Coordinates of C-alpha atoms in Angstrom, one line a residue:
M1 CA 140.7 121.6 43.7
S2 CA 143.3 119.1 44.4
N3 CA 142.6 115.3 43.6
Y4 CA 140.2 113.1 46.4
S5 CA 140.4 110.0 44.6
Y6 CA 143.0 108.1 47.4
I7 CA 140.4 108.5 49.7
V8 CA 138.4 105.6 48.6
F9 CA 141.6 103.6 50.0
I10 CA 140.4 104.5 53.2
P11 CA 138.1 101.9 53.3
L12 CA 138.8 99.1 50.8
L13 CA 142.0 98.0 52.8
P14 CA 139.9 97.4 55.7
L15 CA 137.3 96.1 53.0
V16 CA 140.4 93.7 51.7
T17 CA 141.7 92.9 54.8
F18 CA 138.7 91.4 55.7
I19 CA 138.3 89.2 52.8
V20 CA 142.1 88.2 52.9
L21 CA 141.9 87.0 56.8
G22 CA 138.2 85.9 56.0
L23 CA 139.5 83.7 53.7
F24 CA 143.2 81.9 54.5
G25 CA 143.8 84.0 58.3
R26 CA 143.0 80.6 60.0
K27 CA 144.4 78.4 58.1
Y28 CA 147.6 80.7 56.7
F29 CA 147.7 83.8 59.2
K30 CA 146.7 82.8 62.1
I31 CA 149.7 84.5 64.2
S32 CA 150.2 87.2 62.1
A33 CA 145.7 88.4 61.7
G34 CA 146.7 90.9 64.0
A35 CA 149.7 92.6 62.7
I36 CA 148.5 92.1 59.1
G37 CA 144.9 94.0 60.2
T38 CA 146.7 96.7 61.4
T39 CA 148.7 97.9 59.5
S40 CA 146.6 97.9 57.0
L41 CA 144.6 100.4 59.7
L42 CA 147.3 102.6 59.8
T43 CA 147.7 103.3 56.4
S44 CA 143.5 104.2 56.2
T45 CA 144.2 106.1 59.4
V46 CA 147.7 108.0 57.7
L47 CA 145.4 108.5 54.1
S48 CA 142.8 110.0 56.4
F49 CA 145.0 113.1 58.3
I50 CA 145.9 113.2 54.9
A51 CA 142.9 113.8 53.3
A52 CA 141.9 116.1 56.7
R53 CA 145.2 118.3 56.3
Q54 CA 144.3 118.8 52.4
Y55 CA 140.7 119.7 53.2
F56 CA 141.1 121.9 56.2
F57 CA 143.5 123.7 55.1
V58 CA 144.6 123.8 52.5
D59 CA 141.7 124.0 49.4
G60 CA 138.4 122.9 51.1
K61 CA 137.4 126.7 51.8
V62 CA 136.2 128.6 49.1
N63 CA 134.7 132.5 50.2
G64 CA 135.3 131.2 54.1
I65 CA 132.8 127.7 53.5
Y66 CA 133.8 125.0 53.6
Q67 CA 132.7 122.9 50.2
K68 CA 131.2 120.0 49.7
I69 CA 133.2 117.9 46.8
I70 CA 131.8 114.4 45.3
A71 CA 135.7 112.5 45.1
C72 CA 134.3 109.9 43.1
K73 CA 131.1 109.0 41.2
Y74 CA 129.2 106.3 39.2
T75 CA 125.8 104.9 38.6
W76 CA 125.4 101.5 40.1
L77 CA 121.1 101.0 39.4
E78 CA 118.9 103.8 37.7
F79 CA 115.3 103.3 38.1
S80 CA 114.6 106.7 35.6
P81 CA 116.6 109.3 34.5
N82 CA 116.2 111.1 37.9
V83 CA 116.2 108.4 40.2
S84 CA 119.0 106.2 40.6
I85 CA 121.8 104.9 43.2
D86 CA 125.0 106.6 42.8
M87 CA 127.9 105.1 44.6
G88 CA 129.9 108.3 45.2
I89 CA 132.1 110.0 48.0
I90 CA 131.0 112.7 49.8
I91 CA 133.9 114.6 51.1
D92 CA 133.0 117.8 53.7
P93 CA 133.4 119.0 56.8
I94 CA 131.3 116.2 58.9
S95 CA 132.6 113.3 56.6
V96 CA 136.0 114.2 56.9
M97 CA 136.0 114.8 60.9
M98 CA 134.4 111.0 60.8
L99 CA 136.7 109.6 58.8
I100 CA 139.7 111.2 61.2
V101 CA 137.7 109.3 64.0
V102 CA 137.3 106.3 62.8
T103 CA 140.5 105.2 61.4
F104 CA 141.8 106.6 64.9
V105 CA 139.7 104.6 67.3
S106 CA 139.9 101.6 65.1
L107 CA 143.6 101.6 65.2
M108 CA 143.7 101.9 68.5
V109 CA 141.3 98.6 69.1
H110 CA 143.1 97.0 66.8
V111 CA 146.5 97.5 68.7
F112 CA 145.3 96.9 72.2
S113 CA 143.6 94.1 70.9
L114 CA 147.2 92.5 69.6
G115 CA 147.5 92.2 73.5
Y116 CA 143.9 91.2 74.8
M117 CA 142.7 88.6 72.2
K118 CA 146.5 86.9 72.3
G119 CA 146.6 82.7 72.0
E120 CA 142.4 83.0 70.7
E121 CA 141.2 80.3 68.8
R122 CA 139.7 82.6 66.2
F123 CA 142.7 85.4 66.8
A124 CA 142.2 85.3 62.7
T125 CA 138.4 85.4 62.5
Y126 CA 138.1 88.6 65.1
Y127 CA 140.6 90.8 62.9
A128 CA 138.8 90.0 60.0
F129 CA 135.3 90.9 61.8
L130 CA 136.7 94.7 62.7
S131 CA 137.8 95.1 59.7
L132 CA 134.8 94.7 58.4
F133 CA 133.5 96.6 61.4
T134 CA 135.5 99.8 60.6
F135 CA 134.7 99.3 57.2
S136 CA 131.3 99.7 57.1
M137 CA 131.2 102.5 58.7
L138 CA 134.0 104.4 56.5
G139 CA 131.4 103.4 53.9
L140 CA 128.6 105.1 55.9
V141 CA 130.3 108.9 56.3
L142 CA 131.8 108.4 52.8
S143 CA 128.3 108.2 50.9
S144 CA 127.1 110.5 48.5
N145 CA 123.8 108.7 48.3
I146 CA 121.2 108.4 50.9
F147 CA 120.4 104.9 50.0
Q148 CA 124.3 103.8 49.7
V149 CA 123.8 105.2 53.3
Y150 CA 121.1 102.2 53.8
I151 CA 123.5 99.9 52.1
F152 CA 126.5 100.6 55.0
W153 CA 124.2 101.1 57.9
E154 CA 123.1 97.6 56.9
L155 CA 126.7 96.3 56.9
V156 CA 127.1 97.9 60.2
G157 CA 125.1 95.7 61.8
V158 CA 125.6 92.6 60.3
S159 CA 129.4 93.6 61.6
S160 CA 128.1 94.2 65.0
Y161 CA 126.0 91.2 65.0
L162 CA 129.5 89.2 64.7
L163 CA 131.6 90.8 67.1
I164 CA 129.0 90.7 69.7
G165 CA 128.5 87.1 69.7
Y166 CA 132.1 87.0 69.1
Y167 CA 131.8 83.9 71.5
F168 CA 129.3 81.9 69.9
D169 CA 129.9 79.2 72.4
K170 CA 127.9 81.1 75.0
P171 CA 124.3 80.6 75.1
S172 CA 124.4 84.9 76.5
A173 CA 126.4 86.0 73.6
V174 CA 124.8 84.1 71.2
A175 CA 121.3 86.0 72.7
A176 CA 122.4 89.3 72.4
S177 CA 124.1 89.3 69.3
K178 CA 120.7 87.9 68.3
K179 CA 118.5 90.8 70.5
A180 CA 121.1 93.8 68.9
F181 CA 120.4 92.6 65.3
I182 CA 116.5 92.0 65.3
V183 CA 115.9 95.1 67.1
T184 CA 118.0 97.8 65.0
R185 CA 116.2 95.5 61.9
F186 CA 112.6 97.1 63.2
A187 CA 114.2 100.5 63.6
D188 CA 115.7 99.9 60.3
L189 CA 112.6 99.1 58.9
G190 CA 111.9 103.1 59.8
F191 CA 114.7 105.0 58.2
L192 CA 114.0 102.7 55.1
I193 CA 110.6 104.2 54.6
G194 CA 111.8 107.1 55.2
I195 CA 114.3 107.4 52.6
L196 CA 111.7 106.4 50.5
I197 CA 109.4 109.2 51.0
L198 CA 111.9 111.3 50.7
G199 CA 113.7 110.1 47.4
F200 CA 109.8 110.2 46.1
Y201 CA 108.9 113.4 46.8
G202 CA 112.7 114.3 46.6
G203 CA 112.9 113.4 43.1
T204 CA 116.6 111.9 44.0
L205 CA 118.4 109.7 46.6
D206 CA 121.4 111.7 45.9
I207 CA 122.2 113.7 49.8
G208 CA 123.2 117.0 48.1
L209 CA 120.6 117.4 45.2
L210 CA 117.9 115.6 48.1
I211 CA 118.6 119.0 50.3
Q212 CA 118.8 120.8 47.7
K213 CA 115.7 120.6 46.6
L214 CA 113.7 120.0 50.1
T215 CA 115.5 123.6 51.6
S216 CA 114.0 125.4 49.1
L217 CA 110.6 126.7 49.6
Q218 CA 109.8 128.2 46.1
S219 CA 110.9 124.1 45.2
L220 CA 108.3 121.7 43.1
Q221 CA 109.6 119.4 45.7
W222 CA 108.9 121.4 48.6
I223 CA 105.4 122.3 48.0
N224 CA 104.9 118.8 47.0
I225 CA 106.0 117.6 50.8
T226 CA 105.4 119.9 52.6
T227 CA 101.1 120.0 51.0
A228 CA 100.5 115.8 50.8
S229 CA 99.4 114.2 54.1
F230 CA 98.9 111.2 56.6
L231 CA 96.7 111.8 59.2
G232 CA 97.1 115.3 59.6
V233 CA 100.7 115.0 59.8
S234 CA 103.0 116.3 56.3
M235 CA 105.2 113.9 54.4
L236 CA 108.5 115.7 54.8
T237 CA 107.7 115.1 58.7
W238 CA 106.9 111.7 58.5
G239 CA 110.0 111.3 56.1
L240 CA 112.6 113.0 58.8
V241 CA 110.5 111.2 62.1
L242 CA 111.0 108.0 60.1
V243 CA 115.0 108.5 59.9
F244 CA 115.1 109.8 62.7
I245 CA 113.6 106.5 63.7
G246 CA 116.2 104.4 62.4
G247 CA 119.0 107.0 63.5
A248 CA 117.2 106.5 67.3
G249 CA 117.6 102.1 67.1
K250 CA 121.5 102.7 65.8
S251 CA 122.0 105.0 68.7
A252 CA 120.4 103.1 71.3
M253 CA 117.7 105.9 72.0
F254 CA 114.5 104.3 74.0
P255 CA 113.1 103.0 73.8
L256 CA 114.8 101.5 71.2
H257 CA 118.3 101.0 73.6
I258 CA 117.4 98.3 74.9
W259 CA 119.9 96.0 72.9
L260 CA 122.9 98.5 73.8
P261 CA 123.8 96.3 77.4
D262 CA 123.5 93.3 75.9
A263 CA 126.1 94.3 73.2
M264 CA 128.3 93.8 76.5
E265 CA 129.3 90.5 75.9
G266 CA 131.5 90.7 72.6
P267 CA 135.2 91.1 73.3
T268 CA 135.6 94.5 75.5
P269 CA 138.0 96.1 72.3
V270 CA 135.2 95.8 70.2
S271 CA 132.6 97.1 73.1
A272 CA 135.2 100.4 72.7
L273 CA 134.7 100.5 68.7
I274 CA 130.8 99.8 69.0
H275 CA 130.5 102.4 71.7
A276 CA 132.6 105.0 70.8
A277 CA 133.3 105.5 66.6
T278 CA 131.3 103.1 65.0
M279 CA 127.4 101.9 65.5
V280 CA 125.8 104.1 67.9
V281 CA 127.4 107.7 66.7
A282 CA 125.5 106.9 63.1
G283 CA 122.5 107.3 64.3
V284 CA 123.9 111.5 65.2
Y285 CA 125.5 111.2 62.1
L286 CA 122.5 110.5 60.1
V287 CA 120.5 113.3 62.0
A288 CA 123.9 115.7 61.1
R289 CA 124.3 114.7 57.8
L290 CA 120.7 115.5 56.7
F291 CA 120.4 118.6 59.1
P292 CA 119.2 121.1 56.4
V293 CA 116.5 119.5 55.5
F294 CA 115.7 118.5 59.5
S295 CA 115.8 122.1 60.7
M296 CA 113.1 123.2 58.0
D297 CA 110.6 121.1 60.2
A298 CA 110.2 122.0 64.2
A299 CA 107.8 119.1 64.7
A300 CA 110.2 116.3 63.3
L301 CA 113.5 118.1 65.2
S302 CA 111.4 118.3 68.4
I303 CA 111.3 114.7 68.7
V304 CA 114.6 114.7 68.1
T305 CA 114.8 116.9 71.2
Y306 CA 112.9 115.5 73.7
T307 CA 114.4 111.9 72.7
G308 CA 117.4 112.8 73.2
A309 CA 117.4 114.8 76.6
F310 CA 114.8 111.4 77.9
S311 CA 117.9 109.2 76.8
A312 CA 120.2 110.7 78.7
L313 CA 118.4 111.0 81.5
L314 CA 116.9 107.7 81.7
A315 CA 120.7 106.4 80.9
A316 CA 122.5 108.0 83.9
V317 CA 120.1 106.6 86.3
I318 CA 120.3 103.4 85.4
A319 CA 123.8 103.9 85.2
C320 CA 124.3 104.8 89.1
T321 CA 122.6 101.6 90.0
Q322 CA 124.5 98.9 88.1
T323 CA 127.3 96.9 88.8
D324 CA 129.0 95.7 85.6
I325 CA 131.4 98.0 84.7
K326 CA 130.8 97.1 81.2
R327 CA 127.5 98.0 81.8
V328 CA 128.1 101.5 83.3
L329 CA 129.7 102.3 80.3
A330 CA 126.9 101.3 78.4
Y331 CA 124.6 103.3 79.5
S332 CA 126.9 106.2 79.9
T333 CA 127.1 105.8 76.4
M334 CA 123.6 105.9 75.3
S335 CA 123.2 109.1 77.7
Q336 CA 126.0 110.5 75.9
I337 CA 124.3 110.0 72.6
G338 CA 121.1 111.6 74.1
Y339 CA 123.3 115.0 74.3
M340 CA 124.8 115.0 71.3
M341 CA 121.4 114.1 69.7
F342 CA 119.8 117.1 71.8
A343 CA 122.3 119.7 70.9
L344 CA 120.8 118.5 66.8
G345 CA 117.6 119.0 68.2
V346 CA 118.1 122.5 69.8
A347 CA 119.6 123.4 66.7
K348 CA 118.7 126.3 63.6
Q349 CA 120.8 126.2 60.7
G350 CA 123.2 129.5 59.7
G351 CA 125.0 131.2 62.4
E352 CA 124.9 131.3 65.9
N353 CA 121.2 129.6 65.6
G354 CA 123.9 127.0 64.9
L355 CA 125.4 126.6 67.5
G356 CA 124.1 123.2 69.1
Y357 CA 125.1 121.6 65.4
M358 CA 128.7 122.4 66.4
A359 CA 127.9 121.1 69.8
S360 CA 126.7 117.7 69.1
M361 CA 129.5 117.4 66.5
F362 CA 132.4 118.6 68.6
H363 CA 131.1 115.8 72.1
L364 CA 131.4 113.6 69.4
F365 CA 134.7 114.3 68.3
T366 CA 135.7 114.5 72.2
H367 CA 133.3 111.3 73.4
A368 CA 135.1 109.1 70.6
F369 CA 138.5 109.4 72.9
F370 CA 137.9 109.3 76.2
K371 CA 135.0 106.6 75.9
S372 CA 137.5 104.6 73.6
L373 CA 140.0 105.1 76.2
L374 CA 137.1 104.1 79.0
F375 CA 136.4 100.6 77.5
L376 CA 139.9 99.4 76.7
G377 CA 140.5 100.5 80.9
A378 CA 137.5 98.1 81.7
G379 CA 139.5 96.0 79.2
A380 CA 142.7 95.9 81.2
V381 CA 140.7 95.2 84.4
I382 CA 138.8 92.6 83.3
H383 CA 142.0 91.1 81.9
L384 CA 143.6 91.1 85.1
V385 CA 141.1 90.3 87.6
H386 CA 138.8 88.0 85.3
S387 CA 135.3 89.3 86.2
N388 CA 133.3 92.8 85.3
D389 CA 131.3 92.9 88.2
M390 CA 132.8 96.1 90.3
K391 CA 132.4 94.1 93.9
D392 CA 135.5 91.6 93.0
M393 CA 137.3 95.5 91.9
G394 CA 139.4 97.4 94.5
G395 CA 142.6 98.7 95.2
L396 CA 143.9 98.2 92.3
R397 CA 145.3 101.3 91.2
K398 CA 148.5 99.7 93.2
L399 CA 148.4 97.1 90.3
M400 CA 148.0 98.8 87.5
P401 CA 149.4 102.6 87.8
V402 CA 148.9 103.3 84.0
T403 CA 145.1 102.3 83.5
H404 CA 144.9 103.6 86.8
I405 CA 146.2 107.4 85.5
A406 CA 144.1 107.1 82.1
F407 CA 141.0 105.9 83.1
L408 CA 140.9 109.0 85.8
I409 CA 141.6 111.4 82.9
A410 CA 138.7 109.3 80.8
C411 CA 136.7 109.9 84.0
L412 CA 137.5 113.4 84.4
A413 CA 137.2 114.4 80.6
I414 CA 133.5 112.7 80.7
A415 CA 132.7 114.4 83.6
G416 CA 133.5 118.0 82.5
I417 CA 136.1 118.8 84.6
P418 CA 138.3 122.1 82.9
P419 CA 141.0 121.1 81.2
F420 CA 140.1 118.0 80.0
A421 CA 138.5 117.8 75.9
G422 CA 134.7 116.9 77.8
F423 CA 134.1 120.0 79.5
F424 CA 134.9 122.3 76.2
S425 CA 132.2 120.3 74.4
K426 CA 130.0 119.8 76.8
E427 CA 129.8 123.7 77.8
E428 CA 129.4 124.1 74.3
I429 CA 125.5 121.2 74.1
L430 CA 124.5 123.0 77.8
L431 CA 125.1 127.0 76.8
A432 CA 123.4 125.7 72.8
A433 CA 120.2 124.2 75.1
Y434 CA 120.3 127.4 77.6
H435 CA 119.6 130.0 74.9
S436 CA 117.1 127.7 73.4
N437 CA 115.0 125.6 75.7
K438 CA 115.3 126.2 79.5
M439 CA 113.7 122.8 80.4
I440 CA 115.7 121.4 78.3
Y441 CA 119.1 122.9 80.2
G442 CA 118.0 121.6 83.0
V443 CA 117.9 118.1 82.6
A444 CA 121.4 118.5 80.7
L445 CA 122.4 119.9 83.3
F446 CA 121.0 117.3 86.5
T447 CA 122.2 114.8 83.9
A448 CA 125.5 115.8 84.1
A449 CA 125.9 116.1 87.6
L450 CA 124.2 111.6 87.6
T451 CA 127.8 111.1 84.6
A452 CA 129.8 112.8 87.2
F453 CA 128.3 110.5 89.8
Y454 CA 128.5 106.9 88.5
M455 CA 131.8 107.2 86.5
F456 CA 133.4 108.4 90.0
R457 CA 132.0 105.9 91.6
L458 CA 133.4 103.4 89.0
Y459 CA 136.3 104.5 89.2
F460 CA 136.6 104.6 93.3
S461 CA 134.9 100.7 93.4
I462 CA 137.8 100.0 90.7
F463 CA 140.9 101.7 92.1
W464 CA 140.1 102.4 95.4
S465 CA 137.3 101.6 98.3
K466 CA 140.0 98.4 99.5
E467 CA 142.6 96.1 98.8
P468 CA 143.6 94.2 96.3
T469 CA 142.2 90.7 96.7
L470 CA 144.8 88.8 93.7
H471 CA 147.3 87.0 95.3
H472 CA 149.1 86.9 92.1
S473 CA 148.8 89.4 89.2
H474 CA 150.1 89.1 85.3
G475 CA 151.0 92.9 85.0
E476 CA 148.3 95.2 83.4
G477 CA 149.1 93.4 80.1
T478 CA 150.9 94.0 77.0
I479 CA 153.1 97.2 75.7
S480 CA 150.2 97.1 72.7
M481 CA 147.7 97.6 75.4
K482 CA 149.2 100.7 77.3
L483 CA 150.3 102.4 74.4
P484 CA 146.1 102.6 73.0
L485 CA 145.6 103.8 76.8
I486 CA 148.3 106.3 76.8
I487 CA 147.9 107.6 73.4
L488 CA 143.9 108.6 73.8
A489 CA 145.3 109.8 77.7
I490 CA 146.9 112.3 76.0
C491 CA 144.3 113.0 73.1
A492 CA 141.1 113.5 75.8
V493 CA 143.3 116.1 77.6
G494 CA 144.5 117.6 74.5
V495 CA 141.5 117.0 72.4
G496 CA 139.2 120.2 73.4
F497 CA 141.7 122.6 72.6
V498 CA 140.9 121.8 68.8
P499 CA 139.4 125.2 67.3
F500 CA 136.5 122.7 66.4
S501 CA 133.8 125.8 65.4
T502 CA 136.3 127.1 63.0
F503 CA 135.7 123.6 60.9
V504 CA 132.6 121.7 61.6
T505 CA 130.1 124.3 62.1
A506 CA 126.0 123.8 60.2
D507 CA 127.0 125.9 56.9
G508 CA 130.8 125.5 56.8
A509 CA 131.2 129.0 57.9
V510 CA 133.6 129.8 61.0
L511 CA 131.2 130.4 64.1
E512 CA 132.9 132.5 66.8
T513 CA 132.8 130.6 70.1
H514 CA 134.0 131.2 73.8
T515 CA 134.1 129.8 77.3
D516 CA 132.1 131.7 79.4
I517 CA 133.9 130.8 82.9
L518 CA 130.0 132.6 84.4
F519 CA 127.9 129.7 82.5
S520 CA 130.3 127.7 83.8
I521 CA 130.2 128.1 87.3
A522 CA 126.9 126.2 87.6
P523 CA 127.9 123.0 85.8
V524 CA 131.3 122.6 87.0
S525 CA 130.4 123.2 90.3
L526 CA 127.6 120.8 90.3
T527 CA 130.2 117.9 88.9
I528 CA 132.8 118.9 91.5
I529 CA 129.5 118.1 94.3
A530 CA 128.5 114.9 92.1
I531 CA 132.7 114.0 92.8
L532 CA 132.9 114.6 95.9
L533 CA 129.6 112.3 96.8
A534 CA 131.2 109.9 94.9
A535 CA 134.2 109.6 97.3
N536 CA 132.6 109.5 100.1
L537 CA 130.5 106.5 99.6
Y538 CA 132.7 104.6 96.9
K539 CA 136.3 105.6 98.0
T540 CA 136.5 103.0 101.0
Q541 CA 134.3 100.4 102.4
N542 CA 131.4 101.1 103.9
N543 CA 127.6 101.2 104.3
K544 CA 126.1 103.6 103.2
P545 CA 125.7 103.2 99.9
E546 CA 123.7 100.7 100.5
R547 CA 121.6 102.7 103.0
L548 CA 121.2 105.2 100.4
A549 CA 119.7 102.3 98.4
T550 CA 117.7 101.4 101.1
A551 CA 116.0 105.1 100.9
F552 CA 115.5 105.5 96.9
G553 CA 113.4 102.0 97.9
G554 CA 111.1 101.5 95.3
F555 CA 112.7 104.0 92.6
Y556 CA 116.3 102.4 93.0
K557 CA 115.1 98.8 92.9
A558 CA 113.0 100.3 89.1
A559 CA 116.6 102.0 88.1
S560 CA 118.6 98.6 88.5
R561 CA 116.4 96.6 86.9
K562 CA 115.9 99.4 84.0
F563 CA 113.0 100.3 84.8
F564 CA 111.5 97.1 83.6
V565 CA 111.9 98.0 79.7
D566 CA 112.9 94.3 78.7
E567 CA 110.3 93.1 80.7
F568 CA 107.9 94.8 79.1
Y569 CA 109.2 93.8 76.4
L570 CA 109.3 90.3 76.6
F571 CA 105.3 91.1 77.8
I572 CA 104.2 92.9 74.6
T573 CA 106.2 89.6 72.7
Q574 CA 105.6 86.2 74.6
K575 CA 102.0 87.6 75.8
I576 CA 100.0 89.5 72.9
I577 CA 101.8 89.5 69.8
F578 CA 102.9 85.3 70.1
P579 CA 99.4 84.2 71.5
L580 CA 97.0 86.8 69.8
I581 CA 98.7 87.2 66.1
G582 CA 101.7 84.2 66.1
Q583 CA 100.0 81.8 67.3
P584 CA 96.0 82.9 64.3
I585 CA 98.2 83.5 61.9
A586 CA 101.0 79.6 62.7
W587 CA 97.1 78.3 62.5
I588 CA 96.1 79.5 58.9
D589 CA 99.1 79.2 57.4
K590 CA 99.5 75.6 58.4
N591 CA 95.2 74.8 58.1
I592 CA 94.4 76.6 55.6
V593 CA 97.2 78.2 53.3
D594 CA 99.3 74.3 53.2
G595 CA 95.7 73.2 53.1
C596 CA 95.1 74.1 50.4
I597 CA 97.9 74.0 49.2
N598 CA 97.9 69.9 50.5
L599 CA 94.4 69.3 49.2
L600 CA 95.4 70.6 45.2
A601 CA 97.9 68.5 45.3
N602 CA 96.2 65.5 46.5
I603 CA 93.2 66.0 44.3
T604 CA 96.1 66.0 41.4
G605 CA 97.0 62.8 42.6
K606 CA 93.4 61.3 42.1
I607 CA 93.0 62.8 38.9
A608 CA 96.6 61.5 38.1
G609 CA 95.6 57.8 39.8
L610 CA 93.1 57.5 37.8
I611 CA 94.5 58.7 34.0
K612 CA 98.2 57.2 34.1
G613 CA 97.0 54.2 32.9
F614 CA 95.9 56.2 29.6
Q615 CA 99.8 56.6 29.0
S616 CA 101.1 53.0 30.5
G617 CA 103.0 52.3 26.9
K618 CA 102.0 49.4 26.1
V619 CA 101.6 49.9 21.7
Q620 CA 98.2 47.1 21.8
S621 CA 96.5 49.0 24.3
Y622 CA 96.7 52.2 22.4
A623 CA 96.3 50.1 18.8
L624 CA 92.6 49.1 21.1
Y625 CA 91.8 52.1 22.3
F626 CA 92.2 53.3 19.0
F627 CA 90.2 51.0 17.0
G628 CA 87.9 51.2 20.1
G629 CA 87.2 54.9 19.3
I630 CA 87.1 54.6 15.3
A631 CA 83.7 52.4 16.3
A632 CA 82.5 54.3 18.5
L633 CA 82.5 57.0 16.2
A634 CA 81.4 54.9 13.9
V635 CA 78.6 53.6 15.5
I636 CA 77.6 57.5 16.8
F637 CA 77.7 58.5 13.0
I638 CA 76.2 55.7 12.1
Y639 CA 73.1 54.6 13.9
L640 CA 72.6 57.2 16.3
W641 CA 74.0 60.9 14.1
K642 CA 69.8 62.4 12.4

C-alpha cells in the first residue's frame, strides 16, 4: 500500500494561509493576499488530484472493493481504553471525491474573487476567511472520528458566520450571519446528542469501528442499542435522527432552512463556495458517511427520505416566485440538496439496492460544478448592473457573451437536459426513486419540471426579456472572472460522462449502470415543456407573468412570502418564548437568584461592619480586650462558678 501521508498537507495549506493572512495580511499582504490564497489552493487541488489518481487507479481497490485507508492517526483525548478522540485522516471513495469537489470549486472561487473583490478594503481578510472555510470543510470530509467531524462541523459554522457577515457595516449582513449561526447551532445540538448516543452504545467514536459494531447483528453493541428505547423508539433510531437533524440544519432542510436565503448577504463568490462545495453539502456527506448504520434503521431512512422530498418540492415552488437572483439560486440549492437527501433515503446497503446512494453522491459531484457556475455567473451579472433584482436586468447577453453562454450551460445542466452533467445524475436519482417509492418518484418528477421552469425564468429575465438599460458598461469583468466561468462550463458539460458508479458506491464495489432512454422520455419531456413555458412567459416583456400570478392568487402570495415560515418562527420566539418563558426566567434570575446573592452580600457587609472594630490594628485596644477577658474569666471562676 502506498504512503498517503502527504494528504495532510491538503487541509494544512489553507490553514497556514488563514493564519498568515489573518495575522499579517492587512499590513504586509494587502495586495498580494489573493495571489497567496490562490496559490495555496492550487497546490491543495493538485495534491487532491494526485491522491484521487493514486486511490482510484493505483492501489485503492483490493479484490474489486475500494478499501477504507487511515492515512494517519493519533490519539488526542482518551476517556477510557476503548473510547478516545483520535485525530485521523480517512481515505475512501466519498472522502476522495469530496477532496476533488472542495478544492477545485474553492480554487475557482479564489480565482474569480481576484477580480470580483479587487479594491476591497478588507481584501486580505476576505482571503483569510476563504482559506479557513476551505480548511474546515477539508478537515470535515477527511475526519476518521465522529467527534473530529463535529469539531470541523462547528468550524464550518464559524467560517460561514465570518463570510456571510463580511460586510459587517451592513445591518442586514450582520443579521443574516447571526441567523445562520443560531439556526445551525440548534441543529448542531441534536447532532452532538446523536454522537453521544451512538458513541455510548457503540463503545467507540471511531467511524470505522462504530459502523462495524452497529451493523453486525451479532455484536453486543447492536443488541444494546436496538433493545434500549425511549418513548417507545429504539436508541438507534434516536441517535440517527438526531445526527440527521444536525445534517438537516447545515444542508438547509425544512424546517431548518430559513437561514439559507439570508446567507446571500455575503459576497457572491462566497455563496458559490457555501452552496456548491462546502456548508450545505456537509449534511448530505454526514448521512453518506454513516450510511451503513442508517441502512440498518428503516424509520431513520424514512425521515431522511420524506424530509428531503418535501424540502426539494417546497424550495422549488418558492424559487418560482423570487425576484432576487441570488435567492432563486439559494432555493435552487435547497431543492437540489433535497434531491440528494431523498436519494440516500431510498437506498439500501449493497449491490443494486445502493443505486440511490451512488446517485446521491453523483448528483453532489455534478451539482458542485454547475451550481458554482450559476453563482459565479450571477456574481458577474451583479458586478455589472450593481443590483440583485431581476427587474433591473434584461438583454445582458449582448453585453456579457461569455457569462451568457456559461449561465445557459449551467441552466441546461441543472434542468437535466442531455448531454449536460445534471441529466445523468438526476436520472439515476429518479430511477432509484421509481424502483423504491412511486410517490417520491412523482414528487421528484414534478420538482424536476419546476426546476427547469424557475431556472429558465431566471435565464430569460437576465439575458433576454428586454433591451439592456445600461448606458455605459465596464464589461463583464477581468480575465480572472471569465476563466473560472469557462472552466466550470466545460465541467458542467463533461463531468456527467465520468463513470461514477465504478468509483463511488455504497459498498465499494463497482455498480453497473446505464442510461435508459425510455425511462428518460418522461422527465426530459416535462423539462422541455417547462423551459418552453418559461420562454413564453419571460423571453419578451409582456403581462403574462402578472396574469399568471393573479390566477394563482393567495397561493402565489404565500409562496412569494416563503409560506410564512420566518413569520412563524418570529411568532413562536417573540410572542411565546420571550414573554412566557424568557421574561419570567429573567425576572427569577434578577429578583430571586441575584436577590439572594445580593442579600447574602448585604448581610455579610452588615456583620463585617459590626465586628470590624475588633480588628482595628491598635495594640492598646487589643491589650484592653485581653485584660478585659482575663477579668471576665476571673469573675466567672471566682464568683459565679460553683
